[in-house]
Coordinates of C-alpha atoms and ligand atoms in Angstrom, one line a residue:
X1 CA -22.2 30.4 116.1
X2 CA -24.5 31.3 113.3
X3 CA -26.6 28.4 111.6
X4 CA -26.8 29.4 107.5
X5 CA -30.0 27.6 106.4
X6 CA -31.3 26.5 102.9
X7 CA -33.9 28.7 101.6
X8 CA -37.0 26.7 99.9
X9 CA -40.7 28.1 98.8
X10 CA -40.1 30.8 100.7
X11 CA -39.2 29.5 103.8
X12 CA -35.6 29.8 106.0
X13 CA -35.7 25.5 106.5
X14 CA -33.1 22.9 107.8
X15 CA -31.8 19.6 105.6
X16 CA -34.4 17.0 105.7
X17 CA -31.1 15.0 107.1
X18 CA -30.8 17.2 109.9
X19 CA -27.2 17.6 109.4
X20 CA -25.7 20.4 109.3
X21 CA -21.5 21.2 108.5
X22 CA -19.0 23.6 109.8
X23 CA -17.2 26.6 107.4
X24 CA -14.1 27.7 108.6
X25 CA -11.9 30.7 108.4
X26 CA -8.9 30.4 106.1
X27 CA -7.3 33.2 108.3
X28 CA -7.1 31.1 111.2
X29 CA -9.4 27.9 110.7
X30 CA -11.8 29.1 113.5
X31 CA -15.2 27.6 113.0
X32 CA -17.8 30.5 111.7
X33 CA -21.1 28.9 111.0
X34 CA -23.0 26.0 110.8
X35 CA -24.9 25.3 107.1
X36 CA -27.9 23.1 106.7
X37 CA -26.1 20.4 104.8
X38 CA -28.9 19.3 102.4
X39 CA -29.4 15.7 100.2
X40 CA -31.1 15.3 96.9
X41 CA -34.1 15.5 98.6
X42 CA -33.9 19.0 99.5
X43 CA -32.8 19.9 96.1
X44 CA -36.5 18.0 94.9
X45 CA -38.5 20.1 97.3
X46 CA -36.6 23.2 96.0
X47 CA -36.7 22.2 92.6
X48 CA -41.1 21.8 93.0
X49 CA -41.7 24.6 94.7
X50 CA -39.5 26.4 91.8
X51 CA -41.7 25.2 89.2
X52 CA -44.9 25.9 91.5
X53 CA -44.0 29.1 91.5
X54 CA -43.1 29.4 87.8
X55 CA -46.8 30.3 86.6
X56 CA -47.3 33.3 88.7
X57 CA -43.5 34.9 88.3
X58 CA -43.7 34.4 84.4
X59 CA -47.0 35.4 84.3
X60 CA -46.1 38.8 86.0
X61 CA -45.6 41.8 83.7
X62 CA -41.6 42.8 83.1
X63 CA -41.7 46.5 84.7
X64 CA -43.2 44.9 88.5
X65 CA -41.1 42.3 88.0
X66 CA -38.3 45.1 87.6
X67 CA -39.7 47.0 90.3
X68 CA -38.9 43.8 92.5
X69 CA -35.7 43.2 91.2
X70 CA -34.6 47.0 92.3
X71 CA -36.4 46.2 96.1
X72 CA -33.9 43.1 96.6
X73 CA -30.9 44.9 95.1
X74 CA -31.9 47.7 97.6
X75 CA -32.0 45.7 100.3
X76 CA -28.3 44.1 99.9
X77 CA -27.2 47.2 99.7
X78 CA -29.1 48.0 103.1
X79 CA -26.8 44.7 104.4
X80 CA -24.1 45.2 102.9
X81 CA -21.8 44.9 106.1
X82 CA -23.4 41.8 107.4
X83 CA -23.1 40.1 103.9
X84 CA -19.1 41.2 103.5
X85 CA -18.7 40.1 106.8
X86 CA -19.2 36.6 106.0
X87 CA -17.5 36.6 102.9
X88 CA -14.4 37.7 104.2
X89 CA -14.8 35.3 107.3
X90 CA -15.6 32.4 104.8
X91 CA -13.2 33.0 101.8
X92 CA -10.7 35.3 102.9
X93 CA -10.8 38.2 101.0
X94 CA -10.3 41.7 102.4
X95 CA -13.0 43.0 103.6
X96 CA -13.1 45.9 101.4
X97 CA -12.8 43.8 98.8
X98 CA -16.1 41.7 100.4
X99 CA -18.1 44.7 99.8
X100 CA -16.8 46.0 96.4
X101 CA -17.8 42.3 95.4
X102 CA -21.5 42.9 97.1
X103 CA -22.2 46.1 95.5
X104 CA -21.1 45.0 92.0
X105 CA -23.9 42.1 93.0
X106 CA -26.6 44.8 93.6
X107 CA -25.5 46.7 90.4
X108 CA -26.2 43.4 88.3
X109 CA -29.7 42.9 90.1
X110 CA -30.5 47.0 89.1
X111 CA -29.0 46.4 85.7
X112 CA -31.3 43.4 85.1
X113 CA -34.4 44.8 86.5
X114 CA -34.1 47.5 83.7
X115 CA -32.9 45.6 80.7
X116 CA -35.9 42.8 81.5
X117 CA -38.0 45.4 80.1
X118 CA -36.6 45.2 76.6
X119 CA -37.1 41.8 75.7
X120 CA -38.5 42.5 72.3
X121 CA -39.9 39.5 69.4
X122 CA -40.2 40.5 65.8
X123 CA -43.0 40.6 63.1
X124 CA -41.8 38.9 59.9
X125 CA -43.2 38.7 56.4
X126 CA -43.9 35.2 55.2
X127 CA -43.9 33.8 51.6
X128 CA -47.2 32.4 51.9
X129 CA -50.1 35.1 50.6
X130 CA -52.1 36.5 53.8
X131 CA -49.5 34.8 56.3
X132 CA -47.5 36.4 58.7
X133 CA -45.1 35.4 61.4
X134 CA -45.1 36.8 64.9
X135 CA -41.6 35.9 67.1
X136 CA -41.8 36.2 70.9
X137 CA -39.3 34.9 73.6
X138 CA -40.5 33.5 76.8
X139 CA -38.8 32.5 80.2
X140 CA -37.4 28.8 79.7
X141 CA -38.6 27.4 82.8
X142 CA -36.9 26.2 86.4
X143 CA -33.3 27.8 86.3
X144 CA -30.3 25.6 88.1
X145 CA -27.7 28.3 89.3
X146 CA -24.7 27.0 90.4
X147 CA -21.3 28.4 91.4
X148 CA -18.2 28.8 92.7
X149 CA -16.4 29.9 95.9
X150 CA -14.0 32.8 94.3
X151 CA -16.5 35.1 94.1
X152 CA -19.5 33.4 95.5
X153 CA -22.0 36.8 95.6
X154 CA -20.8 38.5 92.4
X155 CA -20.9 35.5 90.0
X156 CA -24.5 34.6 91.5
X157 CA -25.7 37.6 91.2
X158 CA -25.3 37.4 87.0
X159 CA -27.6 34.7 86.6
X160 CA -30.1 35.5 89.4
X161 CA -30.6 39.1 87.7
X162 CA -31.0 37.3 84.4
X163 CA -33.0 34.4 85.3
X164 CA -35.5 36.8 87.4
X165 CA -35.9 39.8 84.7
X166 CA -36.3 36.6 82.1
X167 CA -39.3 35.3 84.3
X168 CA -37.7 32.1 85.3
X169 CA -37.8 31.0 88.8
X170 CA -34.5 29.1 90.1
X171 CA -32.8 26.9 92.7
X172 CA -29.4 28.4 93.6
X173 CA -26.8 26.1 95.3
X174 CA -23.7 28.1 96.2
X175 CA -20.6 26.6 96.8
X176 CA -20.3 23.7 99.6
X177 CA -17.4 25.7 101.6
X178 CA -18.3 28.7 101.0
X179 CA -22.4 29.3 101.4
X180 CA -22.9 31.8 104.0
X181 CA -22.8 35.2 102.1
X182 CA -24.0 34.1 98.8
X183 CA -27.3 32.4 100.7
X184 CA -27.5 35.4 103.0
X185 CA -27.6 37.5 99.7
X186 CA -30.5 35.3 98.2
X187 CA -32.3 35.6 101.6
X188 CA -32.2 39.2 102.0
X189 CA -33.3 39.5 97.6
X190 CA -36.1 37.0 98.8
X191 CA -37.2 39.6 101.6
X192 CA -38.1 41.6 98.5
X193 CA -41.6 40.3 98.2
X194 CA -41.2 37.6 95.6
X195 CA -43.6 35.1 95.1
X196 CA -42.8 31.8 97.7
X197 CA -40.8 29.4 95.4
X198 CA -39.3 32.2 93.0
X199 CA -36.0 32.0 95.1
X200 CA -34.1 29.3 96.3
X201 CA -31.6 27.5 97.9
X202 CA -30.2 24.7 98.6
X203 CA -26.6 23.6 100.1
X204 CA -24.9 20.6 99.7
X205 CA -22.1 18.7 97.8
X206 CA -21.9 19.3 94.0
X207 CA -21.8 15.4 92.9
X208 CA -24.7 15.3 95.6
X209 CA -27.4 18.2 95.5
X210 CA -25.8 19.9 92.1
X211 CA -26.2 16.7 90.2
X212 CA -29.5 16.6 91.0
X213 CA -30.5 20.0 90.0
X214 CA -28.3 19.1 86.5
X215 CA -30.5 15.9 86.3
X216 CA -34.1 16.1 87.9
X217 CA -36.3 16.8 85.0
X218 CA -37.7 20.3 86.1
X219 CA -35.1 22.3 85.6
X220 CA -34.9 23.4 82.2
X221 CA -31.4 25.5 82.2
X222 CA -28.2 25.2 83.8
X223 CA -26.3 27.7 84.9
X224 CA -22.9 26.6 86.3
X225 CA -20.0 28.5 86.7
X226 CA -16.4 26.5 88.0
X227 CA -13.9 24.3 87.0
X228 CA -14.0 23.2 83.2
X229 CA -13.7 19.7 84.3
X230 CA -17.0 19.8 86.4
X231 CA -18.8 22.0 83.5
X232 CA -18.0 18.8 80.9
X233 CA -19.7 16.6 83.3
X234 CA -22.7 19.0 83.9
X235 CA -22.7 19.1 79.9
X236 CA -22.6 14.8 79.4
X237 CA -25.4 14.8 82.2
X238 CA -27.9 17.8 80.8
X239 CA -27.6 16.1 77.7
X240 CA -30.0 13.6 78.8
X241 CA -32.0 15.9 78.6
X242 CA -31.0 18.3 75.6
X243 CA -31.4 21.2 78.5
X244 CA -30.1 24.7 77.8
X245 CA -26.5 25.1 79.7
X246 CA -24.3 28.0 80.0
X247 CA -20.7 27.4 81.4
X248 CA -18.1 29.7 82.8
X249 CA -15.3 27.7 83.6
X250 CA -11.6 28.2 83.5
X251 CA -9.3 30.5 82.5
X252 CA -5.3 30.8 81.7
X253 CA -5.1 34.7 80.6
X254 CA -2.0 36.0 78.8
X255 CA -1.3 39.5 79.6
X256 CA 1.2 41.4 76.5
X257 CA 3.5 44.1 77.5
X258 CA 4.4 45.5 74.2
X259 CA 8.0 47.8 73.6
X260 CA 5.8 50.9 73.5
X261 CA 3.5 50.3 76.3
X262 CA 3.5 52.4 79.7
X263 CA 5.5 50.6 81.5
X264 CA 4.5 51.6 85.0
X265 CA 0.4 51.4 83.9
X266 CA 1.3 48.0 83.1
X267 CA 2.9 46.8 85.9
X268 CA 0.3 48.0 88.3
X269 CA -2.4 46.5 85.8
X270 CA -0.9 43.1 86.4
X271 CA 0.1 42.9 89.8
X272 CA -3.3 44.2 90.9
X273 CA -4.9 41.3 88.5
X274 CA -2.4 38.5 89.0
X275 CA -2.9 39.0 93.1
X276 CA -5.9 40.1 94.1
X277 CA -8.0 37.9 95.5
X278 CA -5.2 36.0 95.8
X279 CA -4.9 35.1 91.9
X280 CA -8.1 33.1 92.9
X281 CA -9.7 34.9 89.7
X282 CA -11.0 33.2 86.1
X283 CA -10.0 36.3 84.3
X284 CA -6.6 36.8 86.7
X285 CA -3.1 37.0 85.0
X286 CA -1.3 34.2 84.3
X287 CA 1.5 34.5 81.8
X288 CA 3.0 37.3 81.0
X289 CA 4.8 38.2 77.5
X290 CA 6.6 41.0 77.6
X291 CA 8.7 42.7 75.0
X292 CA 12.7 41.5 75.2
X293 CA 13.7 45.4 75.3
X294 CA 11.7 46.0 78.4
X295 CA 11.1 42.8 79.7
X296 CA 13.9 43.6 82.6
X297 CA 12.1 46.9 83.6
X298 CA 8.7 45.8 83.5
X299 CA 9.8 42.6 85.4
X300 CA 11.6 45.3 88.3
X301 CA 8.2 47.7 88.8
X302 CA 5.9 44.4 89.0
X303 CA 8.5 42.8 91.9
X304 CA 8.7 46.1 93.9
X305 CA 4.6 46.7 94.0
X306 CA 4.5 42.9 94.5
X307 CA 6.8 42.9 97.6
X308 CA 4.4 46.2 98.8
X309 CA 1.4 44.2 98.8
X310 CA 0.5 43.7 102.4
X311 CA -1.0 40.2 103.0
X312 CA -3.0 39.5 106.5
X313 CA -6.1 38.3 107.9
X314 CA -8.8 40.5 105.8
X315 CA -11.0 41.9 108.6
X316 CA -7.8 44.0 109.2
X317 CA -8.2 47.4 107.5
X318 CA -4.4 47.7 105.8
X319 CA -4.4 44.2 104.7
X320 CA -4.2 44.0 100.4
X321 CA -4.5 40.4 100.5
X322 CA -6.2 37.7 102.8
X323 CA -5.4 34.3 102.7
X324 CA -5.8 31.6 100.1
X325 CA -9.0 30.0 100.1
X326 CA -8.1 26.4 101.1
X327 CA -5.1 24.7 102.0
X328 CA -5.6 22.2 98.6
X329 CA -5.5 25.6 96.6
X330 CA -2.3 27.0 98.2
X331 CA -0.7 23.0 98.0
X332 CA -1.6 23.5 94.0
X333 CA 0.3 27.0 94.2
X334 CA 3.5 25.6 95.5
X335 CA 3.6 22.5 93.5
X336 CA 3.1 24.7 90.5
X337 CA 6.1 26.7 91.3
X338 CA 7.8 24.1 92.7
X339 CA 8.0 22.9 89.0
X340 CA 8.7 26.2 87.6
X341 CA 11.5 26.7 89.4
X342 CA 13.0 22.6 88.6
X343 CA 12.4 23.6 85.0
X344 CA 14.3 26.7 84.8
X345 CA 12.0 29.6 86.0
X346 CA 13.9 32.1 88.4
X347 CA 12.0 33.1 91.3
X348 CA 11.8 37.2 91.4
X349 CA 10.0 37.6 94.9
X350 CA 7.4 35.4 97.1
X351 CA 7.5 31.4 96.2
X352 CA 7.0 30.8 100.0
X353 CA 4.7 31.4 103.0
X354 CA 4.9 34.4 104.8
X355 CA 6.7 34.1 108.5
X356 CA 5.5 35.0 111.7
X357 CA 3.0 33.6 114.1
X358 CA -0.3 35.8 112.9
X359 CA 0.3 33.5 110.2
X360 CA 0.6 30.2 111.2
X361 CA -2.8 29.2 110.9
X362 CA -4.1 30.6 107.7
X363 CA -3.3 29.9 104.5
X364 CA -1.2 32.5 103.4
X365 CA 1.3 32.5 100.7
X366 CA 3.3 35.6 99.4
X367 CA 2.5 37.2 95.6
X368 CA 4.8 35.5 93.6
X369 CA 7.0 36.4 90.5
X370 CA 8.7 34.4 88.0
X371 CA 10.8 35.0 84.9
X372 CA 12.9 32.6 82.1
X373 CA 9.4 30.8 82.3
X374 CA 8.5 28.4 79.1
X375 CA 5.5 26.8 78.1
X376 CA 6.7 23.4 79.3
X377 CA 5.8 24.4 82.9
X378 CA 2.8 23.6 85.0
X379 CA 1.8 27.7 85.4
X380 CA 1.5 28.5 81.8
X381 CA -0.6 25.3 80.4
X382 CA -3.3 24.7 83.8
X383 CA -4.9 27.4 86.0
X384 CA -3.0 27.7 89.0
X385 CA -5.6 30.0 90.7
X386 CA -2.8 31.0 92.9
X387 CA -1.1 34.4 93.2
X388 CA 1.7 33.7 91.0
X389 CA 3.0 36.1 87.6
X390 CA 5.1 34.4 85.5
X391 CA 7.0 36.3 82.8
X392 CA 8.3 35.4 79.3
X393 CA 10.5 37.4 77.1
X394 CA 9.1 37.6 73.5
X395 CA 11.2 39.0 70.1
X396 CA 8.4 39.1 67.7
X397 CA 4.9 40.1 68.1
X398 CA 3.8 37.1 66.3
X399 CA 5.3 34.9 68.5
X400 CA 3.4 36.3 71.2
X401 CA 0.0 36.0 69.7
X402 CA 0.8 32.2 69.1
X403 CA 1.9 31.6 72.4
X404 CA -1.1 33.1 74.2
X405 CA -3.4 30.9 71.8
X406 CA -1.0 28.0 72.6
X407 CA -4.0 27.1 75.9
X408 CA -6.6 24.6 75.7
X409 CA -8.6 27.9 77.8
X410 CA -10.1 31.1 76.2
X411 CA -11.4 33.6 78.9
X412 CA -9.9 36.6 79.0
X413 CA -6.7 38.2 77.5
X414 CA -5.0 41.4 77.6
X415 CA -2.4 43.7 75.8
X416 CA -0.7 46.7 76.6
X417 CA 0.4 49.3 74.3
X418 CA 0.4 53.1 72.7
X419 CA -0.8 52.2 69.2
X420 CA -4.2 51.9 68.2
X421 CA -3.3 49.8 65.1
X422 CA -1.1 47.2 67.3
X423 CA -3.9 47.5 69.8
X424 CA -6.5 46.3 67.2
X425 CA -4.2 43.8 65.3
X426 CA -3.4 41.6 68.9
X427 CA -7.5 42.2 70.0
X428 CA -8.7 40.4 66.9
X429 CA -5.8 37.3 66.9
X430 CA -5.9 36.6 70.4
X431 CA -8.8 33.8 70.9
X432 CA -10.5 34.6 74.1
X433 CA -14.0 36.1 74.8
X434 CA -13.0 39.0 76.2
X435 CA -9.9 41.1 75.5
X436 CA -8.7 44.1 77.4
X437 CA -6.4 46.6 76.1
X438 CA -4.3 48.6 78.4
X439 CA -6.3 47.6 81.6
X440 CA -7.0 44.4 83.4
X441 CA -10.7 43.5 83.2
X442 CA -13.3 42.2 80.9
X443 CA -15.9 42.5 83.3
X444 CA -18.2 45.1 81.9
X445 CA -22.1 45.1 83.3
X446 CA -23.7 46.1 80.1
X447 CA -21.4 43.6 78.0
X448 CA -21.2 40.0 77.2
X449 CA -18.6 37.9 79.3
X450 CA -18.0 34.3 79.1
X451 CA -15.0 31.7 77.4
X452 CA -14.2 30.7 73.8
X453 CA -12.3 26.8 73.8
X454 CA -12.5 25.0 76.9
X455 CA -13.7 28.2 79.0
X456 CA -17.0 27.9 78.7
X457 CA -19.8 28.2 76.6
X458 CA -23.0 30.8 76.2
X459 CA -22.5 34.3 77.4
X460 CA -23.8 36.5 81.1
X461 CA -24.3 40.1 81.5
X462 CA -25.2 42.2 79.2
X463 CA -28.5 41.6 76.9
X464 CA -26.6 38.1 75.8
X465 CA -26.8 36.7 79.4
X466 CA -30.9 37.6 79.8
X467 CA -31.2 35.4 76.1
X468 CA -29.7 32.4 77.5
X469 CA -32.8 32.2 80.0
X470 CA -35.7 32.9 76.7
X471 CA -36.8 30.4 74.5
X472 CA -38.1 31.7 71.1
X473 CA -41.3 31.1 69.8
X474 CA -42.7 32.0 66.1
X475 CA -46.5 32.1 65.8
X476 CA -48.1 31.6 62.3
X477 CA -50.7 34.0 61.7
X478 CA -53.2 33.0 58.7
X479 CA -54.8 36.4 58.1
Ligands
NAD1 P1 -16.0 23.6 91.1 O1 -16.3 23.2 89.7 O2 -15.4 22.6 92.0 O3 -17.4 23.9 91.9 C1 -18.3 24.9 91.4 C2 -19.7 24.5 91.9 O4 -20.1 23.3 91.3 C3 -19.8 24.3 93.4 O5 -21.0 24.9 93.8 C4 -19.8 22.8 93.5 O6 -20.4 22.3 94.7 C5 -20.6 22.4 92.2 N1 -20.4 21.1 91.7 C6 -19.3 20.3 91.9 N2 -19.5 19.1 91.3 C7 -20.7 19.1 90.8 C8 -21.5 18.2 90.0 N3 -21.0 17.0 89.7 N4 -22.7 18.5 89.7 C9 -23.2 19.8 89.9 N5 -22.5 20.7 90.6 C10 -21.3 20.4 91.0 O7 -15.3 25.0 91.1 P2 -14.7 25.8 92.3 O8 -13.4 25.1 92.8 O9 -15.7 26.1 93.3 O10 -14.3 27.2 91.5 C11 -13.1 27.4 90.9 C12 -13.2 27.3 89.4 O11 -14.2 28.1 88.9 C13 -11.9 27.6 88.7 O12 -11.7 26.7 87.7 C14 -12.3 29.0 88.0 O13 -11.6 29.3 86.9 C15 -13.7 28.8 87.8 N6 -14.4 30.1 87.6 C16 -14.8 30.5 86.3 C17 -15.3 31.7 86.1 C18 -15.8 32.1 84.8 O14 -16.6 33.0 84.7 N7 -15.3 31.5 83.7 C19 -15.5 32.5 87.2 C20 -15.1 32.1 88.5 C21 -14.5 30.9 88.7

């Protein structure tokens, strides 16, 4: 069995404990690895050699620093299969799936090495005689990165392109059950030739190791994404110290299906964004409203590609869906439809584990459709993060728009339809930070991504995610 280390001033190192813990498979719960399990201690030495390094990867120009960023996103392309491997084997997704996931993360890194060129200050008159003002943004300092397990290389891979074409150095600390790819990622970047101390690592329990890369005075900017409940606590604690904090946390996404929309474009949209990943996904689908005159059709095409969907261990070639990620996220899943269904919802298709003995061990549950759903039940007011579509009828347009802003979340939203001017109308009501209109993701390299209301705060990708890692400085010049 593998041993994942922690990665620290440039150095593959064990915990200063000397412990190490086990990830399982979901498929089967066969150990995979060993992970340096690390202390608050570890997250000090990372956190030092961070700011050691800080002088020299600041200090470097933006196009070398580019030219770095495109070596490292080069070379996890190079490994791609070994990373995929243990992202499937650690969180479940299809392997396929594993490297789409990998690839999108070496975009991000290319992406970033380019735009970190363009960060551009201003020259502004003054209303002083013979003074002038001269605005420049500079790296903030030490960068805290830390994320989740749903998509533990991709949603990494957004603030380590930002924070590296920005100049900062960081400490990354993926996800406590799922570490192997996203640190396997960081070391292969690190193989890039970056200064010792520019990238690291560090693995450990959130309230443990991530509290004190939120606390310990040298970082300067946390970037967490994961549950909103864990991003209010990161906020109470970097308050202490006003530090700069961007949060990606959860989601509850309405998904419209308007009288005029294509019907069968629709259906695939959500089923292939409700499921995948097994609806382990802060943009996924999670109440439906669809139009009353086509509710019943719409309902039909999203059970039949639903019940096609082929679900099995991921390292299988024809499997569409792995397992869930834990057995505490599949548990949520049931009791969530478990109340659906006492409240009224009927059940469509799925709302059970698939049988058979290749099953018996993983986590599996089947994709999972609902209907006569209200906003009294558990899967329309708190993320379920499970593969479950529930669908509401709607009369009037309006109502719909209320009832998608009826969530204390604000992620994503999305609305299907042939006119423009409905289109347009339903894009500027709905209250979310990204809204996709007739397809089913906000996810756009280039673009700003991130939650209004309790889904977050600050913005990655895009030029908006390389700002949140630049302080602004205006220099008065007496002529
Ligand atoms: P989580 O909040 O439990 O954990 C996320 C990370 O925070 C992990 O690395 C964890 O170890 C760490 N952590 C936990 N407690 C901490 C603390 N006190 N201090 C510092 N770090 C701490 O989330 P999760 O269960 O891993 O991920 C699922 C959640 O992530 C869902 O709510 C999902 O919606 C959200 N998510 C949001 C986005 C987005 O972009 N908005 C994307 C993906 C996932």
């Amino acid at each position: 069995m593998i041993t994942s280390k922690m990665l620290i001033d440039g150095r593959s190192v064990d915990s200063c404990s000397g412990k190490v813990s086990v990830i399982y498979n979901p498929a089967n719960q066969e150990p995979v690895a060993k992970v340096s399990l690390g202390t608050r201690l570890d997250a000090r030495l990372a956190l030092e050699a961070a700011r050691k390094a800080f002088p020299e990867w600041s200090g470097t120009q933006s196009h070398l620093r580019g030219e770095m960023i495109h070596r490292g996103a080069g070379l996890v392309r190079r490994n791609i299969d070994e990373i995929s491997k243990l992202l499937t084997q650690e969180q479940g997704k299809p392997f396929k799936d594993a490297k789409r996931e990998v690839l999108a993360a070496a975009d991000v890194l290319d992406y970033y090495a380019e735009e970190g060129k363009r960060i551009f200050g201003d020259w502004l008159p003054s209303t002083s005689k013979g003074v002038r003002s001269l605005i420049i943004k500079q790296p903030i300092g030490v960068a805290a990165l830390i994320t989740p397990w749903n998509f533990p290389v991709d949603l990494l891979s957004w603030k380590v392109g930002a924070a590296l074409a920005a100049g900062c150095t960081f400490v990354a600390k993926p996800p406590s059950l799922a570490p192997l790819a996203a640190t396997a990622f960081l070391q292969v970047l690190n193989d890039a030739g970056f200064p010792a101390g520019t990238v690291n690592a560090v693995h450990g329990p959130g309230e443990d190791v991530g509290a004190e890369l939120v606390e310990n005075p040298i970082s300067r900017k946390i970037a967490f994404t994961g549950e909103t409940s864990t991003g209010r606590w990161i906020m109470e604690k970097a308050a202490a110290g006003i530090k700069r904090v961007s949060l990606e946390l959860g989601g509850q996404s309405p998904f419209l299906v308007c009288e005029d929309a294509d019907l069968d474009k629709a259906a695939a949209a959500a089923s292939q964004r409700a499921f995948s990943n097994m609806g382990q996904i802060c943009i996924s689908v999670n109440r439906i409203y669809a139009a009353k005159t086509i509710a019943e059709d719409f309902a039909d095409k999203l059970v039949s590609r639903a019940e096609r969907l082929r679900v099995g261990d991921g390292m299988s070639p024809e499997v569409d869906l792995g397992p869930m990620f834990s057995q505490a996220q599949r548990e949520k899943t049931e009791a969530h439809v478990a109340d659906a269904l006492e409240k009224g919802a009927d059940l469509l298709c799925g709302g059970r584990r698939p049988k058979g003995k290749e099953f018996s061990k993983g986590y599996f549950y089947l994709p999972t459709v609902l209907s006569k759903v209200n906003h009294s039940m558990r899967v329309t007011r708190e993320e379920t993060f499970g593969p479950v579509a529930p669908i509401i009828k709607f009369e009037s347009l309006d109502k719909a728009i209320d009832m998608s802003n009826d969530s204390e979340y604000g992620l994503a939203a999305y609305v299907f339809t042939s006119s423009l001017s409905t289109a347009l109308t339903v894009a500027e009501r709905l209250e979310a930070g990204g809204v996709g209109v007739n397809l089913n993701n906000v996810v756009e390299v280039q673009a700003p991504f991130g939650g209004w209301k309790q889904s977050g705060l600050g913005r990655e990708l895009g030029h908006y995610g390389l700002e949140e890692y630049l302080e602004v400085k205006h220099i008065r010049l007496g002529l």
